[in-house]
Amino acid sequence: MRLPSVVLAGLLAAPLLPQALRAEENTPQGFAWPETPSLNFYGAPGLVDMPSAEALPDAQFATSVSWFAGQFRSNLQVQALPWMTVAFRYTGIQNGNPNQLLFGFDTYYDRNFDVRFQLWNEGRYRPAVAVGLQDFAGTGLFGSEYIVATKTFDPEALPGRLKVSAGLGWGRFGSSGAIATLGNRGSFTAGDTGGELSTDQWFRGDVAPFAGVEWRHGKWGVKAEYSSDAYALESGSAQVFERKSDFNFGVEYQASRQLRLGAYYLYGSEFGISAQIQMNPRHPATKMQVPAPSPVAPRSSWAPDEAMWAQSWAGSRTAKLKTRDLLAESLKQDGLILESVTLEGTKAEVRIRNTRYRSAALAVGRTARAMARSLPPSVETFRIVPTAGGLGLSAVVLRRSDLEALEFSPEAPDAIWAVATVQDAGQAAPDALQSEELYPAFSYAFSPYTSPSYFDPSVPFRLDVGVDLTASYSPAPGWKLAGAIRQRIWGNVADGRPGTSRLPQVRTNVREYAQADTTLDRLYLERRWRPGRNLYARATVGYLESMYGGLSGELLWKPVDSRLGLGAELNYVRKRDFDQRLGFRDYDVLTGHASAYLELPKNYLLQVDAGRYLAGDVGGTVSLTRTFNNGWRLGGFFTLTDVSADDFGEGSFDKGIRLSIPLNWLLGKPSRNAYGLTIRPVQRDGGQRVSVPGRLYEQVRVTHRKSLEDQRARFWE
């Protein structure tokens, strides 16, 4: 199998490898390996090739690679809901017939999606039952449907645990040993663009049984199964391997808490191997190492005299400036930056910039402690305003006496939330004392970059690597001039296949944009402001991204206590020259969208965008993202426009999976950065948007009531 397939699989697993490869000897004595389901060759909970009815733990993320008989599969599984699993798979099949290409290729690559539903979990006497759709929105090469049951036994005569699975399969899983036929089912056709739901084929055609057992004891597991997949293509004209038996056998070893390795004998003629990595966003890869917060000292312990509680200091500008500097230094110890402070005799408003912590609740809690250490005893009411780009995002109001009383309460997280309020931030007061060290502000940084290109039929994974020089200048709150110069050191994206499209090539000519080594990646001027209550605005002009430059404006309505947000964005952009210097090409477009954002229960975010895209097509995008309190984000999206499937080309419509893993989860140290990945089965020109830096919604919502409430326990960290 070609090396790029291995590289692609490694990319999917890269964020998980450090923890997955931890040495077994670091495991505490007596530790039992987790009873998570093992995966089959398709990356789903199962036996060897066949599925089981086991469900992964909620939110579990599993990536696996498997190989046998010239076939390589890289799989990505996510337990999106306790009762639903979604998956993406990239498969390569090496042609074994020297006299005939496989669909025109020496190695044929295929991309497909799966979904499976847990009908019910295992009970004392009842087996678990699941129903699944495999390759339900791809070309259909691996198209299968199944219903399967699994029961676990703990026999006294046998150490360990025995799992028995049996089910019925359709499609590929119904191609060997069929016992019945239900209606007519189409077959895979080479050259099919894929992407459309083949509902007329689901649970149609031949039906065949499959079954298997898995025995697990300690770190070891043994599997045996009867397979109902005939591998008609691979063992037929493609001559990939000779299928001599219906039975498969395997042995697996749990190398660490996350990593499981397996070796197998399949179909009476072939050996295979697999590696599985499973992680859960709810369980950090390493313990978070955050410096302990300073305790809140009750004022009664350090200001016993009534005279110390006087408010006379509030009439002295010198005293206020001294207090501001003391507070700024206290915040700096916690990695927070003071934007401004407004001081009165009994009230204080502090505006902060959080550059360290991913959790806004943690930043607010650290700010409250710093205020308790630094402000005169007479100040009772704290108003804490997180900011971003000079904008006040929300205001958390609490009483100092509550902070002093509740720090060591068993119910401290809920108690502090019960007495705190979240308000619209509004504008800073005219007499606010600005931090003199912040503006004008200039910063720069050198950082490595990677620019991947996926799923070229000849080389499925290409990559450019190099160095970015980024810089920004902020003359005043709300204003920013920023840019980046990119120097490619090595790469092969420029060697990819030329883009072809019936639409304007708004994205498919990425190869041409990868020709230059030194480029101006972006250069823009941004202005942010608050036009009114619950309103946020942004205007940006310049070279917005590597392919487009122009004008962009955005308006967002988002009350702090509402789960609903509404936005509108309008862009006039022109396509940049391929060398990505200062010139433009002869293509411009007016594009924009109206957006609705709805925060659903269990940290799901539904986003719907409707408008005009870069190729001039009109339609909408639906995104559903699950966000965890530690910063993990898992989601998917699809876009439907007035472009037909034939005009869109391969894939039929735009869709994909988004994954973001916070670096603090991996490193155990505070960080606001993340490892992000967007996987599209195919990159086409329909349904494409310009990438504008600094869009508002995500920066705003993380400081509003819903997010703060979800993370209220972190207030005290």
XYZ file of C-alpha atoms in Angstrom:
717
model
C 0.000 0.000 0.000
C 1.294 3.415 -0.888
C 2.899 5.518 1.818
C 0.490 8.520 1.528
C -2.385 6.400 2.818
C -0.344 5.600 5.891
C 0.501 9.290 6.308
C -3.183 10.224 6.095
C -4.091 7.718 8.771
C -1.256 9.026 10.898
C -2.577 12.553 10.534
C -5.976 11.499 11.867
C -4.337 9.813 14.843
C -1.526 12.322 15.444
C -3.137 14.282 18.301
C -3.849 11.047 20.162
C -0.505 9.313 19.783
C 1.430 10.826 22.739
C -1.018 9.493 25.295
C -1.815 6.288 23.412
C 1.835 5.271 23.341
C 2.508 5.789 27.026
C 4.406 2.918 28.555
C 2.414 0.214 30.219
C 4.740 0.206 33.214
C 3.406 3.631 34.247
C 0.041 2.016 34.985
C -0.760 1.799 38.719
C -0.683 -1.700 40.167
C -4.094 -3.330 40.084
C -5.381 -1.144 37.257
C -7.952 -2.825 34.993
C -7.936 -1.934 31.320
C -11.155 -0.177 30.271
C -13.942 -2.376 28.928
C -14.479 -0.345 25.779
C -15.569 -2.280 22.686
C -12.815 -3.406 20.357
C -13.076 -2.356 16.710
C -13.320 -4.335 13.493
C -11.507 -3.746 10.199
C -14.049 -1.049 9.293
C -13.259 0.832 12.515
C -16.672 0.091 14.070
C -17.347 -1.824 17.299
C -17.192 -5.406 16.137
C -15.318 -8.628 15.552
C -12.894 -8.954 12.612
C -14.860 -7.756 9.570
C -18.377 -8.036 11.008
C -20.037 -5.540 13.399
C -21.245 -6.123 16.945
C -24.052 -4.332 18.807
C -21.773 -2.714 21.374
C -21.736 1.066 21.704
C -18.692 3.159 22.473
C -18.873 5.371 25.570
C -20.634 8.661 24.916
C -18.345 11.131 23.076
C -15.689 8.464 22.462
C -13.329 9.241 19.599
C -11.742 6.236 17.876
C -9.312 6.187 14.995
C -7.953 2.970 13.548
C -5.967 1.616 10.642
C -6.209 -1.899 9.230
C -4.571 -3.788 6.387
C -4.962 -7.132 4.688
C -4.575 -8.466 1.144
C -3.621 -5.170 -0.499
C -6.459 -3.295 1.197
C -5.852 -0.429 3.598
C -8.551 1.291 5.665
C -8.158 4.394 7.815
C -11.216 4.928 9.980
C -12.573 7.674 12.187
C -15.477 6.872 14.569
C -17.257 9.241 16.949
C -19.979 8.345 19.438
C -21.875 11.540 18.687
C -24.796 10.647 20.972
C -25.216 7.824 23.466
C -27.396 6.096 20.862
C -25.715 7.192 17.593
C -22.265 6.622 16.095
C -20.996 8.411 12.982
C -17.904 7.450 11.015
C -15.714 8.446 8.087
C -13.509 5.976 6.243
C -10.820 6.222 3.574
C -9.977 2.962 1.826
C -7.376 1.928 -0.711
C -7.637 -1.248 -2.796
C -4.523 -2.344 -4.654
C -5.217 -3.870 -8.021
C -4.029 -7.471 -8.253
C -4.702 -7.926 -11.967
C -1.630 -6.860 -13.987
C -3.652 -6.842 -17.212
C -6.450 -4.532 -16.090
C -6.621 -1.310 -14.069
C -9.088 -1.155 -11.188
C -11.573 1.554 -12.279
C -8.678 3.200 -14.121
C -6.185 3.114 -11.220
C -3.443 0.825 -9.953
C -4.795 1.579 -6.466
C -8.432 2.638 -6.159
C -9.278 4.979 -3.257
C -12.768 5.352 -1.831
C -14.303 7.645 0.823
C -17.466 6.793 2.697
C -19.587 7.620 5.736
C -21.347 5.322 8.206
C -24.046 5.816 10.811
C -25.315 3.319 13.368
C -28.053 3.505 15.976
C -28.231 1.749 19.329
C -31.792 0.438 19.595
C -31.219 -0.669 23.176
C -28.339 -1.529 25.472
C -27.592 -4.864 27.016
C -29.599 -5.874 30.074
C -29.416 -8.767 32.481
C -31.172 -11.106 30.067
C -31.577 -8.874 27.025
C -28.813 -8.505 24.390
C -27.739 -5.155 23.027
C -29.180 -4.471 19.575
C -27.914 -2.016 16.957
C -28.784 -1.172 13.367
C -26.243 0.332 10.988
C -25.868 1.898 7.548
C -22.382 1.526 6.050
C -21.248 3.707 3.117
C -24.717 5.241 3.026
C -23.640 8.478 1.319
C -20.611 7.487 -0.751
C -20.162 5.629 -4.009
C -21.734 2.516 -2.498
C -18.706 0.277 -3.021
C -18.905 -0.742 0.647
C -22.650 -0.163 0.936
C -24.178 -2.410 3.625
C -26.960 -2.399 6.160
C -27.227 -4.659 9.181
C -29.027 -5.417 12.383
C -26.980 -7.155 15.067
C -27.343 -8.350 18.668
C -24.591 -8.911 21.245
C -24.715 -10.616 24.651
C -21.949 -10.790 27.237
C -21.320 -13.837 29.433
C -19.043 -14.460 32.417
C -18.746 -18.263 32.446
C -17.443 -19.735 35.669
C -15.407 -22.354 33.815
C -13.622 -19.752 31.683
C -11.651 -16.786 33.024
C -12.403 -13.446 31.454
C -15.461 -12.416 29.505
C -17.179 -13.916 26.461
C -19.166 -11.852 23.968
C -21.425 -13.480 21.392
C -22.756 -11.524 18.384
C -25.128 -12.493 15.569
C -26.939 -10.497 12.932
C -28.353 -10.116 9.452
C -26.700 -8.124 6.681
C -27.674 -6.599 3.349
C -25.469 -5.294 0.538
C -21.874 -6.442 1.029
C -22.894 -8.054 4.309
C -25.545 -10.029 2.451
C -23.384 -11.224 -0.430
C -22.338 -14.631 0.970
C -24.646 -17.309 2.334
C -27.906 -15.474 1.627
C -31.024 -16.977 3.171
C -33.623 -14.640 1.648
C -34.101 -11.747 -0.770
C -36.052 -8.577 -0.014
C -36.714 -6.517 -3.149
C -34.192 -5.371 -5.739
C -30.886 -3.688 -4.974
C -28.656 -1.810 -7.385
C -24.940 -2.448 -7.612
C -21.822 -0.312 -7.389
C -21.044 1.583 -10.598
C -17.534 2.886 -11.309
C -17.462 6.624 -11.886
C -20.519 7.307 -9.715
C -20.164 10.778 -8.156
C -21.538 9.514 -4.842
C -22.761 11.751 -2.044
C -26.471 11.103 -2.463
C -28.463 8.911 -0.088
C -29.340 5.614 -1.758
C -32.524 5.146 0.243
C -34.025 2.969 -2.474
C -31.305 0.367 -1.785
C -31.352 0.310 2.009
C -32.279 -3.113 3.405
C -32.940 -4.394 -0.107
C -31.590 -7.435 -1.919
C -30.077 -10.594 -0.492
C -30.091 -11.108 3.290
C -27.362 -13.189 4.941
C -26.559 -14.123 8.549
C -23.235 -13.481 10.259
C -22.004 -14.336 13.755
C -18.947 -14.407 15.953
C -17.471 -14.589 19.425
C -14.891 -12.548 21.312
C -13.136 -13.703 24.473
C -11.264 -11.117 26.536
C -9.068 -11.733 29.542
C -6.814 -9.014 30.941
C -4.974 -7.322 28.094
C -5.622 -10.121 25.588
C -8.546 -10.871 23.325
C -9.341 -13.625 20.840
C -11.935 -13.340 18.049
C -13.596 -15.751 15.649
C -16.375 -14.993 13.191
C -18.450 -16.273 10.309
C -18.457 -13.529 7.624
C -21.259 -12.830 5.165
C -19.128 -10.599 2.891
C -18.253 -12.377 -0.366
C -15.662 -9.754 -1.425
C -16.974 -10.255 -4.959
C -14.920 -7.437 -6.480
C -11.678 -8.052 -4.598
C -11.658 -11.827 -5.085
C -13.061 -11.576 -8.618
C -11.922 -9.317 -11.448
C -9.592 -7.239 -9.261
C -7.712 -10.386 -8.183
C -6.742 -8.754 -4.877
C -6.927 -12.045 -2.985
C -8.506 -15.481 -3.119
C -11.395 -15.999 -0.715
C -11.265 -19.634 0.424
C -13.296 -19.594 3.641
C -16.146 -17.802 5.428
C -14.271 -17.790 8.721
C -11.915 -15.198 10.215
C -9.761 -15.387 13.352
C -7.820 -12.799 15.303
C -5.856 -12.066 18.459
C -5.595 -8.593 19.997
C -3.456 -6.991 22.695
C -4.313 -3.909 24.770
C -0.906 -2.215 24.673
C -1.984 0.781 26.776
C -5.123 2.414 28.038
C -5.798 3.855 24.567
C -3.876 1.641 22.122
C -5.009 -1.831 20.977
C -3.110 -3.929 18.410
C -4.351 -6.936 16.467
C -3.230 -9.698 14.099
C -5.657 -11.822 12.056
C -6.077 -14.691 9.629
C -8.845 -13.902 7.149
C -10.888 -15.860 4.609
C -8.599 -18.863 4.659
C -5.830 -17.173 2.699
C -4.670 -13.840 4.117
C -3.036 -12.297 7.175
C -3.976 -8.848 8.412
C -3.059 -6.322 11.115
C -4.793 -3.387 12.808
C -4.093 -0.616 15.302
C -6.836 1.127 17.263
C -6.633 4.309 19.323
C -9.566 5.388 21.475
C -9.861 8.647 23.403
C -12.646 10.460 25.204
C -12.782 14.267 25.342
C -14.115 14.059 28.884
C -10.885 12.482 30.126
C -7.761 14.604 29.577
C -4.680 12.960 28.125
C -2.649 14.312 31.007
C -3.518 16.012 34.263
C -3.992 19.757 33.888
C -1.191 21.658 35.598
C -2.676 25.022 36.496
C -1.004 27.054 39.271
C -3.154 26.982 42.382
C -5.214 30.135 42.858
C -4.520 32.471 45.733
C -7.049 32.057 48.544
C -9.659 34.725 49.109
C -8.767 36.414 52.377
C -11.914 37.757 54.114
C -11.618 41.492 54.689
C -12.315 40.964 58.369
C -8.927 39.235 58.657
C -6.840 42.061 57.223
C -9.010 45.177 57.654
C -10.319 44.949 61.230
C -10.564 48.715 61.824
C -13.667 50.543 60.658
C -11.526 53.416 59.390
C -9.957 51.105 56.776
C -13.395 50.704 55.163
C -13.753 54.397 54.397
C -14.474 55.473 50.793
C -12.364 58.600 50.824
C -9.798 56.975 48.504
C -12.334 57.110 45.672
C -11.966 60.870 45.455
C -8.252 60.720 44.794
C -7.022 60.057 41.255
C -3.609 59.186 42.611
C -5.129 56.489 44.827
C -7.125 55.122 41.900
C -4.042 54.935 39.682
C -2.151 53.139 42.429
C -5.026 50.678 42.795
C -5.134 50.146 39.021
C -1.416 49.330 38.905
C -1.709 46.989 41.882
C -4.626 45.170 40.238
C -2.815 44.944 36.877
C 0.155 43.303 38.578
C -2.077 40.883 40.456
C -3.854 39.874 37.233
C -0.552 39.443 35.445
C 0.428 36.756 37.954
C -2.517 34.729 36.670
C -1.746 35.379 32.994
C -4.552 37.932 32.562
C -4.249 41.430 31.128
C -6.039 44.481 32.513
C -7.752 46.523 29.781
C -9.363 49.113 32.072
C -10.837 49.584 35.526
C -13.620 51.865 36.743
C -13.459 52.515 40.488
C -16.114 53.859 42.828
C -16.420 53.728 46.585
C -18.387 50.459 46.709
C -18.223 49.245 43.097
C -15.533 48.363 40.562
C -15.681 47.304 36.923
C -12.668 45.467 35.551
C -12.210 44.702 31.853
C -9.793 41.882 31.182
C -8.103 40.239 28.230
C -7.722 36.472 28.623
C -4.799 35.101 26.610
C -4.078 32.014 28.726
C -7.180 30.064 29.725
C -9.609 28.354 27.389
C -12.323 28.555 30.060
C -13.885 32.001 30.446
C -15.326 30.920 33.810
C -11.833 30.156 35.092
C -10.593 33.560 33.893
C -13.517 35.299 35.613
C -12.822 33.401 38.851
C -9.131 34.312 38.794
C -10.067 37.946 38.147
C -12.446 37.962 41.109
C -9.663 36.666 43.360
C -7.248 39.313 42.067
C -9.828 42.012 42.761
C -10.343 40.665 46.288
C -6.564 40.908 46.879
C -6.078 44.340 45.371
C -9.120 46.564 45.897
C -9.857 48.617 49.031
C -12.183 46.976 51.583
C -15.078 49.319 50.786
C -15.508 47.838 47.295
C -18.332 45.297 47.633
C -19.643 44.859 44.066
C -17.397 43.360 41.382
C -18.273 43.735 37.688
C -15.960 41.604 35.546
C -16.008 42.149 31.759
C -14.095 39.719 29.488
C -13.029 41.394 26.225
C -11.797 40.333 22.792
C -10.458 42.696 20.173
C -11.421 45.637 22.346
C -15.083 44.536 22.637
C -16.751 43.969 25.976
C -18.420 40.546 25.613
C -20.415 40.198 28.855
C -20.388 41.372 32.460
C -20.371 39.012 35.451
C -21.570 40.819 38.579
C -21.056 39.372 42.051
C -20.691 40.496 45.656
C -17.327 40.368 47.331
C -18.896 39.097 50.560
C -20.339 36.115 48.644
C -16.880 35.357 47.265
C -15.442 35.409 50.777
C -18.197 33.249 52.243
C -18.509 30.580 49.549
C -14.910 29.704 48.670
C -14.845 26.582 50.839
C -18.525 25.708 50.618
C -19.244 22.106 49.494
C -21.684 23.561 46.962
C -19.423 26.450 45.933
C -19.856 26.167 42.107
C -23.664 26.185 42.234
C -23.767 28.660 45.104
C -21.629 31.321 43.418
C -23.656 30.962 40.232
C -26.890 31.379 42.187
C -25.817 34.780 43.520
C -23.990 36.056 40.401
C -25.642 37.751 37.440
C -24.581 38.014 33.807
C -25.334 41.271 31.997
C -24.643 42.955 28.712
C -21.183 44.501 28.948
C -22.024 47.806 27.324
C -19.347 50.431 26.830
C -16.603 51.250 29.289
C -17.373 54.256 31.495
C -15.932 57.614 30.374
C -13.837 57.796 33.550
C -12.432 54.278 33.171
C -8.703 54.095 33.813
C -7.107 52.510 30.776
C -4.031 50.354 31.083
C -1.212 52.526 29.788
C 0.868 49.535 28.650
C -1.602 48.150 26.086
C -2.007 50.716 23.316
C -0.541 51.168 20.858
C 0.329 47.472 20.811
C 2.616 45.614 18.420
C 3.310 41.877 18.416
C 4.883 39.360 16.085
C 5.649 35.654 16.057
C 7.343 32.951 14.013
C 5.472 29.655 13.892
C 5.471 26.507 11.761
C 2.523 25.795 9.489
C 1.145 22.799 7.638
C -1.165 22.999 4.638
C -2.631 19.593 3.718
C -4.475 18.550 0.567
C -6.621 15.424 0.725
C -7.926 12.666 -1.521
C -6.126 13.171 -4.821
C -6.802 9.825 -6.586
C -3.128 9.375 -7.418
C -1.669 10.545 -4.079
C -4.411 10.710 -1.442
C -2.514 12.977 0.937
C -0.273 15.901 0.040
C 1.331 18.370 2.397
C 3.148 21.708 2.402
C 5.165 22.729 5.463
C 6.937 25.944 6.257
C 7.125 28.972 8.518
C 4.733 31.873 9.094
C 5.771 35.332 10.226
C 2.662 36.909 11.750
C 2.381 40.437 13.075
C -0.348 42.730 14.396
C -0.610 46.369 15.419
C -3.478 47.766 17.537
C -3.456 51.552 17.910
C -6.573 51.605 20.103
C -9.268 49.239 21.441
C -11.251 47.740 18.567
C -8.671 48.472 15.864
C -6.180 45.989 14.455
C -3.826 45.830 11.479
C -2.604 42.264 10.992
C -0.825 40.147 8.432
C 1.222 37.048 7.752
C 4.074 36.210 5.384
C 4.410 32.528 4.575
C 7.592 30.753 3.521
C 7.192 27.216 2.222
C 10.137 24.971 3.046
C 8.938 21.697 1.542
C 5.785 20.331 -0.021
C 4.042 18.564 -2.868
C 0.591 20.199 -2.986
C 1.678 21.956 -6.189
C 2.060 18.515 -7.822
C -1.624 17.667 -7.394
C -4.089 17.111 -10.197
C -5.498 20.172 -12.013
C -8.932 21.219 -10.873
C -11.878 20.721 -13.213
C -15.304 22.198 -12.691
C -18.423 23.342 -14.468
C -18.538 26.174 -11.929
C -16.057 29.031 -11.495
C -12.955 27.550 -9.906
C -13.255 29.238 -6.545
C -11.470 26.434 -4.632
C -10.438 23.622 -6.982
C -7.363 25.426 -8.330
C -5.509 25.048 -5.039
C -2.631 23.514 -7.023
C -1.992 26.829 -8.778
C -1.967 28.707 -5.463
C 0.628 26.288 -4.105
C 3.247 27.101 -6.753
C 4.857 30.094 -5.012
C 7.254 29.572 -2.098
C 7.053 33.026 -0.475
C 3.573 34.516 -0.194
C 1.572 37.212 1.543
C -0.902 34.928 3.251
C -3.066 37.772 4.558
C -2.946 41.483 5.334
C -6.018 43.280 6.649
C -7.356 46.145 8.745
C -10.119 45.284 11.205
C -12.499 47.422 13.232
C -14.802 46.060 15.952
C -17.418 47.964 17.899
C -20.695 47.741 19.800
C -23.438 49.571 17.853
C -26.050 48.928 20.558
C -27.259 46.684 23.341
C -26.795 42.975 22.475
C -25.145 43.981 19.184
C -21.601 43.351 17.971
C -20.098 44.574 14.716
C -16.991 43.946 12.619
C -15.591 45.500 9.447
C -12.526 44.078 7.674
C -10.682 45.188 4.538
C -7.618 43.747 2.858
C -6.190 40.404 1.774
C -8.507 38.201 3.844
C -7.020 34.787 2.997
C -4.649 33.151 0.539
C -7.176 33.142 -2.331
C -9.343 36.241 -1.771
C -9.160 39.863 -0.773
C -11.788 42.566 -0.410
C -14.297 43.993 2.038
C -16.196 42.158 4.763
C -18.819 43.390 7.228
C -20.610 41.482 9.995
C -23.371 42.273 12.489
C -24.278 39.910 15.343
C -27.233 40.037 17.745
C -26.569 37.877 20.798
C -28.111 38.646 24.219
C -26.007 37.310 27.074
C -28.881 35.264 28.528
C -30.266 33.889 25.258
C -29.341 30.625 23.559
C -30.258 32.157 20.207
C -27.986 34.358 18.143
C -28.623 35.977 14.763
C -26.002 37.304 12.407
C -25.505 38.780 8.956
C -22.328 39.009 6.908
C -21.716 40.694 3.553
C -18.486 40.364 1.547
C -17.277 41.800 -1.717
C -14.166 39.845 -2.697
C -11.862 39.462 -5.679
C -9.711 36.460 -6.446
C -6.013 36.959 -5.765
C -3.183 36.228 -8.178
C -1.671 32.766 -7.941
C 1.634 34.185 -6.621
C -0.278 35.617 -3.611
C 1.468 38.975 -3.676
C -0.545 42.168 -4.204
C -2.309 41.492 -7.510
C -5.790 40.174 -8.327
C -7.344 38.008 -11.011
C -10.366 38.783 -13.124
C -12.997 37.260 -10.843
C -15.055 39.067 -8.230
C -18.252 38.200 -6.402
C -20.650 39.669 -3.877
C -21.277 36.996 -1.263
C -22.960 36.973 2.105
C -25.087 35.032 4.549
C -27.723 35.380 7.202
C -26.972 33.068 10.115
C -28.885 31.627 13.047
C -27.111 30.039 16.016
C -28.931 27.959 18.619
C -27.310 26.440 21.712
C -29.027 23.115 22.319
C -28.944 20.937 25.450
C -25.851 18.835 26.170
C -23.523 21.432 24.608
C -24.710 21.046 21.021
C -24.634 24.068 18.742
C -26.874 24.201 15.675
C -25.903 26.743 13.030
C -27.833 27.494 9.850
C -26.402 29.845 7.182
C -28.326 30.934 4.111
C -27.045 33.110 1.310
C -24.772 33.393 -1.703
C -21.511 31.481 -1.999
C -18.238 32.178 -3.814
C -19.228 30.507 -7.079
C -22.425 32.589 -7.197
C -24.588 29.656 -6.094
C -27.365 30.288 -3.574
C -28.377 27.940 -0.762
C -27.729 27.058 2.845
C -25.358 25.271 5.215
C -26.410 23.298 8.286
C -23.802 22.572 10.981
C -24.156 20.619 14.210
C -21.249 20.787 16.650
C -20.782 19.279 20.070
C -18.534 21.325 22.359
C -17.089 19.949 25.571
C -16.247 22.050 28.595
C -12.552 21.285 28.134
C -12.561 22.725 24.596
C -12.986 19.632 22.396
C -15.238 20.236 19.389
C -16.723 17.500 17.197
C -19.166 18.285 14.430
C -20.378 17.887 10.904
C -21.895 20.054 8.201
C -23.521 19.900 4.787
C -24.352 22.531 2.190
C -27.105 22.415 -0.411
C -27.321 25.080 -3.112
C -29.041 25.601 -6.456
C -26.139 23.760 -8.145
C -27.207 20.329 -9.411
C -25.302 17.189 -8.423
C -24.042 16.877 -12.016
C -22.700 20.439 -12.054
C -21.234 20.088 -8.569
C -19.344 16.965 -9.609
C -17.886 14.240 -7.430
C -19.577 14.174 -4.046
C -22.842 15.761 -5.286
C -22.837 18.421 -2.516
C -20.426 19.876 0.025
C -20.157 18.115 3.387
C -17.589 17.209 5.971
C -16.497 16.588 9.538
C -14.811 19.098 11.841
C -12.588 18.189 14.767
C -10.768 20.503 17.155
C -8.600 19.254 20.024
C -7.396 21.888 22.536
C -3.684 21.813 23.186
C -4.244 22.208 26.925
C -6.026 18.823 26.849
C -2.964 17.228 25.268
C -0.213 19.104 27.104
C -1.740 19.596 30.535
C -0.841 23.300 30.496
C -3.113 26.330 29.993
C -3.425 27.276 26.327
C -6.073 28.786 24.063
C -4.669 27.105 20.946
C -6.109 23.981 19.363
C -5.313 21.327 16.754
C -8.041 21.651 14.138
C -8.968 19.387 11.240
C -11.721 19.605 8.617
C -12.241 16.460 6.558
C -14.156 16.856 3.314
C -14.656 13.737 1.194
C -13.924 15.942 -1.794
C -13.170 19.648 -2.262
C -15.329 21.153 -5.005
C -16.480 24.661 -5.927
C -20.120 24.577 -4.872
C -21.118 25.825 -1.427
C -17.772 27.515 -0.653
C -17.335 30.565 1.608
C -14.533 33.055 1.978
C -12.407 32.541 5.087
C -12.672 35.830 6.970
C -10.442 36.220 10.043
C -12.057 37.137 13.339
C -15.695 36.172 12.848
C -17.627 37.184 15.939
C -19.946 34.470 17.190
C -17.525 31.960 18.727
C -15.609 34.687 20.557
C -18.810 36.182 21.924
C -20.748 33.104 23.027
C -18.019 31.567 25.216
C -18.452 34.431 27.709
C -22.268 34.376 27.771
C -24.560 32.825 30.345
C -24.910 29.328 28.845
C -21.154 28.736 28.515
C -20.339 30.260 31.896
C -23.032 28.198 33.576
C -21.779 24.988 31.975
C -18.272 25.708 33.285
C -19.205 27.184 36.650
C -17.108 24.599 38.525
C -13.991 26.093 36.925
C -14.701 29.455 38.567
C -12.891 28.209 41.676
C -9.851 26.656 39.942
